[in-house]
Amino acid sequence: MTSDNTVYTTPMEVRFADTDANGHVFFANYLTFFDTAFLKYLEHIDCGFDWFTQNGINFYYVEATAQYKAAVAFGDLLNVEVTVSRIGKTSFDTEFKAFFKGPENKLAATGRIVSVVVDNSSETPVEVPTRFRAAVGL
């Protein structure tokens, strides 16, 4: 299990289906990129989605934001960075940065997702698991 909160980076290729009539990534699809990167991050720290559900818990996204810094188009390659920036009693914040892959490493978008950990049966908030806290290093 990883026990530090260094930035995790995963590559993404923009599909045609990710774009809109203007030929740019449809704004809501950045949240899909962030979700995909976060799930890969969870696997990286040995706290994958399956680990949550096997332990009778889940996490719900309760707030999501994205800021667009540059137009991204079909075929562009991105590196999406993931960092858990805050852990509270029952919630945690995850920050994202999407950069164009290449020597310039130009910033394409940033974002944040707030998650609440819940009991699978009752769907009520529960404490963030100790294992997750330790894996993230916060």
PDB file of C-alpha atoms in Angstrom:
ATOM      1  CA  MET A   1       0.000   0.000   0.000  1.00  0.00           C
ATOM      2  CA  THR A   2       1.331   3.431  -0.940  1.00  0.00           C
ATOM      3  CA  SER A   3       1.535   5.777   2.043  1.00  0.00           C
ATOM      4  CA  ASP A   4       2.257   9.216   0.660  1.00  0.00           C
ATOM      5  CA  ASN A   5       0.174  11.880  -1.007  1.00  0.00           C
ATOM      6  CA  THR A   6       2.386  12.513  -3.999  1.00  0.00           C
ATOM      7  CA  VAL A   7       0.625  13.451  -7.200  1.00  0.00           C
ATOM      8  CA  TYR A   8      -0.611  10.481  -9.225  1.00  0.00           C
ATOM      9  CA  THR A   9      -0.681  10.978 -12.999  1.00  0.00           C
ATOM     10  CA  THR A  10      -2.509   8.942 -15.630  1.00  0.00           C
ATOM     11  CA  PRO A  11      -2.619   9.452 -19.407  1.00  0.00           C
ATOM     12  CA  MET A  12      -5.875   9.971 -21.325  1.00  0.00           C
ATOM     13  CA  GLU A  13      -6.584  10.169 -25.026  1.00  0.00           C
ATOM     14  CA  VAL A  14      -9.516  12.343 -26.089  1.00  0.00           C
ATOM     15  CA  ARG A  15     -12.043  10.293 -28.054  1.00  0.00           C
ATOM     16  CA  PHE A  16     -14.283  11.722 -30.767  1.00  0.00           C
ATOM     17  CA  ALA A  17     -17.245  10.913 -28.492  1.00  0.00           C
ATOM     18  CA  ASP A  18     -15.771  13.286 -25.866  1.00  0.00           C
ATOM     19  CA  THR A  19     -16.158  16.304 -28.152  1.00  0.00           C
ATOM     20  CA  ASP A  20     -19.058  18.616 -28.962  1.00  0.00           C
ATOM     21  CA  ALA A  21     -20.272  20.328 -32.146  1.00  0.00           C
ATOM     22  CA  ASN A  22     -17.440  22.865 -31.823  1.00  0.00           C
ATOM     23  CA  GLY A  23     -14.862  20.086 -31.949  1.00  0.00           C
ATOM     24  CA  HIS A  24     -13.742  20.654 -28.348  1.00  0.00           C
ATOM     25  CA  VAL A  25     -14.184  18.401 -25.342  1.00  0.00           C
ATOM     26  CA  PHE A  26     -17.763  18.768 -24.075  1.00  0.00           C
ATOM     27  CA  PHE A  27     -17.514  20.531 -20.703  1.00  0.00           C
ATOM     28  CA  ALA A  28     -19.095  17.727 -18.633  1.00  0.00           C
ATOM     29  CA  ASN A  29     -16.643  15.169 -20.008  1.00  0.00           C
ATOM     30  CA  TYR A  30     -13.839  16.696 -17.951  1.00  0.00           C
ATOM     31  CA  LEU A  31     -15.633  15.288 -14.915  1.00  0.00           C
ATOM     32  CA  THR A  32     -15.564  11.864 -16.604  1.00  0.00           C
ATOM     33  CA  PHE A  33     -11.805  12.265 -17.128  1.00  0.00           C
ATOM     34  CA  PHE A  34     -11.402  13.188 -13.463  1.00  0.00           C
ATOM     35  CA  ASP A  35     -13.546  10.246 -12.315  1.00  0.00           C
ATOM     36  CA  THR A  36     -11.518   7.814 -14.445  1.00  0.00           C
ATOM     37  CA  ALA A  37      -8.242   9.210 -13.104  1.00  0.00           C
ATOM     38  CA  PHE A  38      -9.499   9.007  -9.503  1.00  0.00           C
ATOM     39  CA  LEU A  39     -10.517   5.350  -9.856  1.00  0.00           C
ATOM     40  CA  LYS A  40      -7.043   4.562 -11.240  1.00  0.00           C
ATOM     41  CA  TYR A  41      -5.526   6.454  -8.300  1.00  0.00           C
ATOM     42  CA  LEU A  42      -7.538   4.331  -5.860  1.00  0.00           C
ATOM     43  CA  GLU A  43      -6.125   1.177  -7.473  1.00  0.00           C
ATOM     44  CA  HIS A  44      -2.637   2.675  -7.243  1.00  0.00           C
ATOM     45  CA  ILE A  45      -2.978   3.152  -3.467  1.00  0.00           C
ATOM     46  CA  ASP A  46      -4.563  -0.307  -2.982  1.00  0.00           C
ATOM     47  CA  CYS A  47      -7.947   1.125  -1.998  1.00  0.00           C
ATOM     48  CA  GLY A  48      -9.831   0.451  -5.210  1.00  0.00           C
ATOM     49  CA  PHE A  49     -13.576   0.811  -5.599  1.00  0.00           C
ATOM     50  CA  ASP A  50     -13.971  -2.942  -4.992  1.00  0.00           C
ATOM     51  CA  TRP A  51     -12.119  -2.590  -1.684  1.00  0.00           C
ATOM     52  CA  PHE A  52     -14.656   0.018  -0.560  1.00  0.00           C
ATOM     53  CA  THR A  53     -17.685  -2.084  -1.507  1.00  0.00           C
ATOM     54  CA  GLN A  54     -16.213  -5.304  -0.064  1.00  0.00           C
ATOM     55  CA  ASN A  55     -15.928  -3.452   3.244  1.00  0.00           C
ATOM     56  CA  GLY A  56     -19.583  -2.432   3.214  1.00  0.00           C
ATOM     57  CA  ILE A  57     -18.947   1.189   2.261  1.00  0.00           C
ATOM     58  CA  ASN A  58     -19.026   3.403  -0.785  1.00  0.00           C
ATOM     59  CA  PHE A  59     -18.306   7.024  -1.604  1.00  0.00           C
ATOM     60  CA  TYR A  60     -20.690   9.450  -3.237  1.00  0.00           C
ATOM     61  CA  TYR A  61     -19.632  12.491  -5.209  1.00  0.00           C
ATOM     62  CA  VAL A  62     -21.509  15.412  -3.665  1.00  0.00           C
ATOM     63  CA  GLU A  63     -19.833  18.331  -5.416  1.00  0.00           C
ATOM     64  CA  ALA A  64     -17.822  18.629  -8.609  1.00  0.00           C
ATOM     65  CA  THR A  65     -16.245  21.617 -10.329  1.00  0.00           C
ATOM     66  CA  ALA A  66     -14.057  22.128 -13.370  1.00  0.00           C
ATOM     67  CA  GLN A  67     -12.273  25.132 -14.791  1.00  0.00           C
ATOM     68  CA  TYR A  68     -11.313  25.148 -18.452  1.00  0.00           C
ATOM     69  CA  LYS A  69      -7.944  26.650 -19.327  1.00  0.00           C
ATOM     70  CA  ALA A  70      -7.473  25.671 -23.004  1.00  0.00           C
ATOM     71  CA  ALA A  71      -9.450  24.068 -25.814  1.00  0.00           C
ATOM     72  CA  VAL A  72      -8.954  20.291 -25.997  1.00  0.00           C
ATOM     73  CA  ALA A  73      -9.877  18.397 -29.179  1.00  0.00           C
ATOM     74  CA  PHE A  74     -10.276  14.875 -30.540  1.00  0.00           C
ATOM     75  CA  GLY A  75      -6.978  12.988 -30.526  1.00  0.00           C
ATOM     76  CA  ASP A  76      -5.286  15.234 -27.964  1.00  0.00           C
ATOM     77  CA  LEU A  77      -3.295  13.413 -25.330  1.00  0.00           C
ATOM     78  CA  LEU A  78      -3.619  14.535 -21.724  1.00  0.00           C
ATOM     79  CA  ASN A  79      -1.959  13.699 -18.444  1.00  0.00           C
ATOM     80  CA  VAL A  80      -4.440  13.963 -15.580  1.00  0.00           C
ATOM     81  CA  GLU A  81      -2.954  14.562 -12.133  1.00  0.00           C
ATOM     82  CA  VAL A  82      -4.819  13.441  -8.999  1.00  0.00           C
ATOM     83  CA  THR A  83      -4.206  14.544  -5.410  1.00  0.00           C
ATOM     84  CA  VAL A  84      -6.393  14.037  -2.340  1.00  0.00           C
ATOM     85  CA  SER A  85      -6.099  17.472  -0.745  1.00  0.00           C
ATOM     86  CA  ARG A  86      -8.306  17.154   2.340  1.00  0.00           C
ATOM     87  CA  ILE A  87      -9.782  14.420   4.489  1.00  0.00           C
ATOM     88  CA  GLY A  88     -12.470  15.256   7.015  1.00  0.00           C
ATOM     89  CA  LYS A  89     -14.429  12.963   9.318  1.00  0.00           C
ATOM     90  CA  THR A  90     -16.744  11.543   6.617  1.00  0.00           C
ATOM     91  CA  SER A  91     -15.622  13.338   3.446  1.00  0.00           C
ATOM     92  CA  PHE A  92     -12.573  14.056   1.338  1.00  0.00           C
ATOM     93  CA  ASP A  93     -11.601  16.423  -1.493  1.00  0.00           C
ATOM     94  CA  THR A  94      -9.761  15.350  -4.618  1.00  0.00           C
ATOM     95  CA  GLU A  95      -8.006  17.899  -6.851  1.00  0.00           C
ATOM     96  CA  PHE A  96      -7.290  17.401 -10.550  1.00  0.00           C
ATOM     97  CA  LYS A  97      -5.113  19.028 -13.192  1.00  0.00           C
ATOM     98  CA  ALA A  98      -5.209  18.013 -16.848  1.00  0.00           C
ATOM     99  CA  PHE A  99      -2.162  18.906 -18.921  1.00  0.00           C
ATOM    100  CA  PHE A 100      -1.496  18.452 -22.615  1.00  0.00           C
ATOM    101  CA  LYS A 101       1.001  15.627 -22.937  1.00  0.00           C
ATOM    102  CA  GLY A 102       4.211  16.920 -24.457  1.00  0.00           C
ATOM    103  CA  PRO A 103       7.192  19.152 -23.856  1.00  0.00           C
ATOM    104  CA  GLU A 104       5.132  22.285 -23.121  1.00  0.00           C
ATOM    105  CA  ASN A 105       2.923  20.511 -20.546  1.00  0.00           C
ATOM    106  CA  LYS A 106       0.256  23.239 -21.038  1.00  0.00           C
ATOM    107  CA  LEU A 107      -2.580  23.274 -18.505  1.00  0.00           C
ATOM    108  CA  ALA A 108      -5.913  22.280 -20.095  1.00  0.00           C
ATOM    109  CA  ALA A 109      -8.264  22.100 -17.078  1.00  0.00           C
ATOM    110  CA  THR A 110      -8.443  21.894 -13.309  1.00  0.00           C
ATOM    111  CA  GLY A 111     -11.112  20.488 -11.042  1.00  0.00           C
ATOM    112  CA  ARG A 112     -12.203  19.302  -7.654  1.00  0.00           C
ATOM    113  CA  ILE A 113     -14.555  16.570  -6.442  1.00  0.00           C
ATOM    114  CA  VAL A 114     -15.894  16.330  -2.891  1.00  0.00           C
ATOM    115  CA  SER A 115     -16.790  12.777  -1.831  1.00  0.00           C
ATOM    116  CA  VAL A 116     -18.684  11.498   1.207  1.00  0.00           C
ATOM    117  CA  VAL A 117     -18.078   7.977   2.490  1.00  0.00           C
ATOM    118  CA  VAL A 118     -21.338   6.136   3.190  1.00  0.00           C
ATOM    119  CA  ASP A 119     -22.517   2.816   4.583  1.00  0.00           C
ATOM    120  CA  ASN A 120     -23.718   0.608   1.702  1.00  0.00           C
ATOM    121  CA  SER A 121     -26.875  -0.506   3.491  1.00  0.00           C
ATOM    122  CA  SER A 122     -28.118   2.692   5.089  1.00  0.00           C
ATOM    123  CA  GLU A 123     -26.487   5.174   2.681  1.00  0.00           C
ATOM    124  CA  THR A 124     -25.631   7.338   5.676  1.00  0.00           C
ATOM    125  CA  PRO A 125     -22.214   8.971   6.133  1.00  0.00           C
ATOM    126  CA  VAL A 126     -19.533   7.006   7.989  1.00  0.00           C
ATOM    127  CA  GLU A 127     -15.956   7.839   8.942  1.00  0.00           C
ATOM    128  CA  VAL A 128     -13.345   7.825   6.213  1.00  0.00           C
ATOM    129  CA  PRO A 129     -11.572   4.457   6.593  1.00  0.00           C
ATOM    130  CA  THR A 130      -8.214   4.408   8.382  1.00  0.00           C
ATOM    131  CA  ARG A 131      -6.680   2.411   5.537  1.00  0.00           C
ATOM    132  CA  PHE A 132      -7.635   5.115   3.010  1.00  0.00           C
ATOM    133  CA  ARG A 133      -6.290   7.868   5.292  1.00  0.00           C
ATOM    134  CA  ALA A 134      -3.003   6.004   5.678  1.00  0.00           C
ATOM    135  CA  ALA A 135      -2.711   5.257   1.960  1.00  0.00           C
ATOM    136  CA  VAL A 136      -3.283   8.906   1.083  1.00  0.00           C
ATOM    137  CA  GLY A 137      -0.964  10.111   3.816  1.00  0.00           C
ATOM    138  CA  LEU A 138      -3.307  12.725   5.302  1.00  0.00           C
TER     139      LEU A 138
END
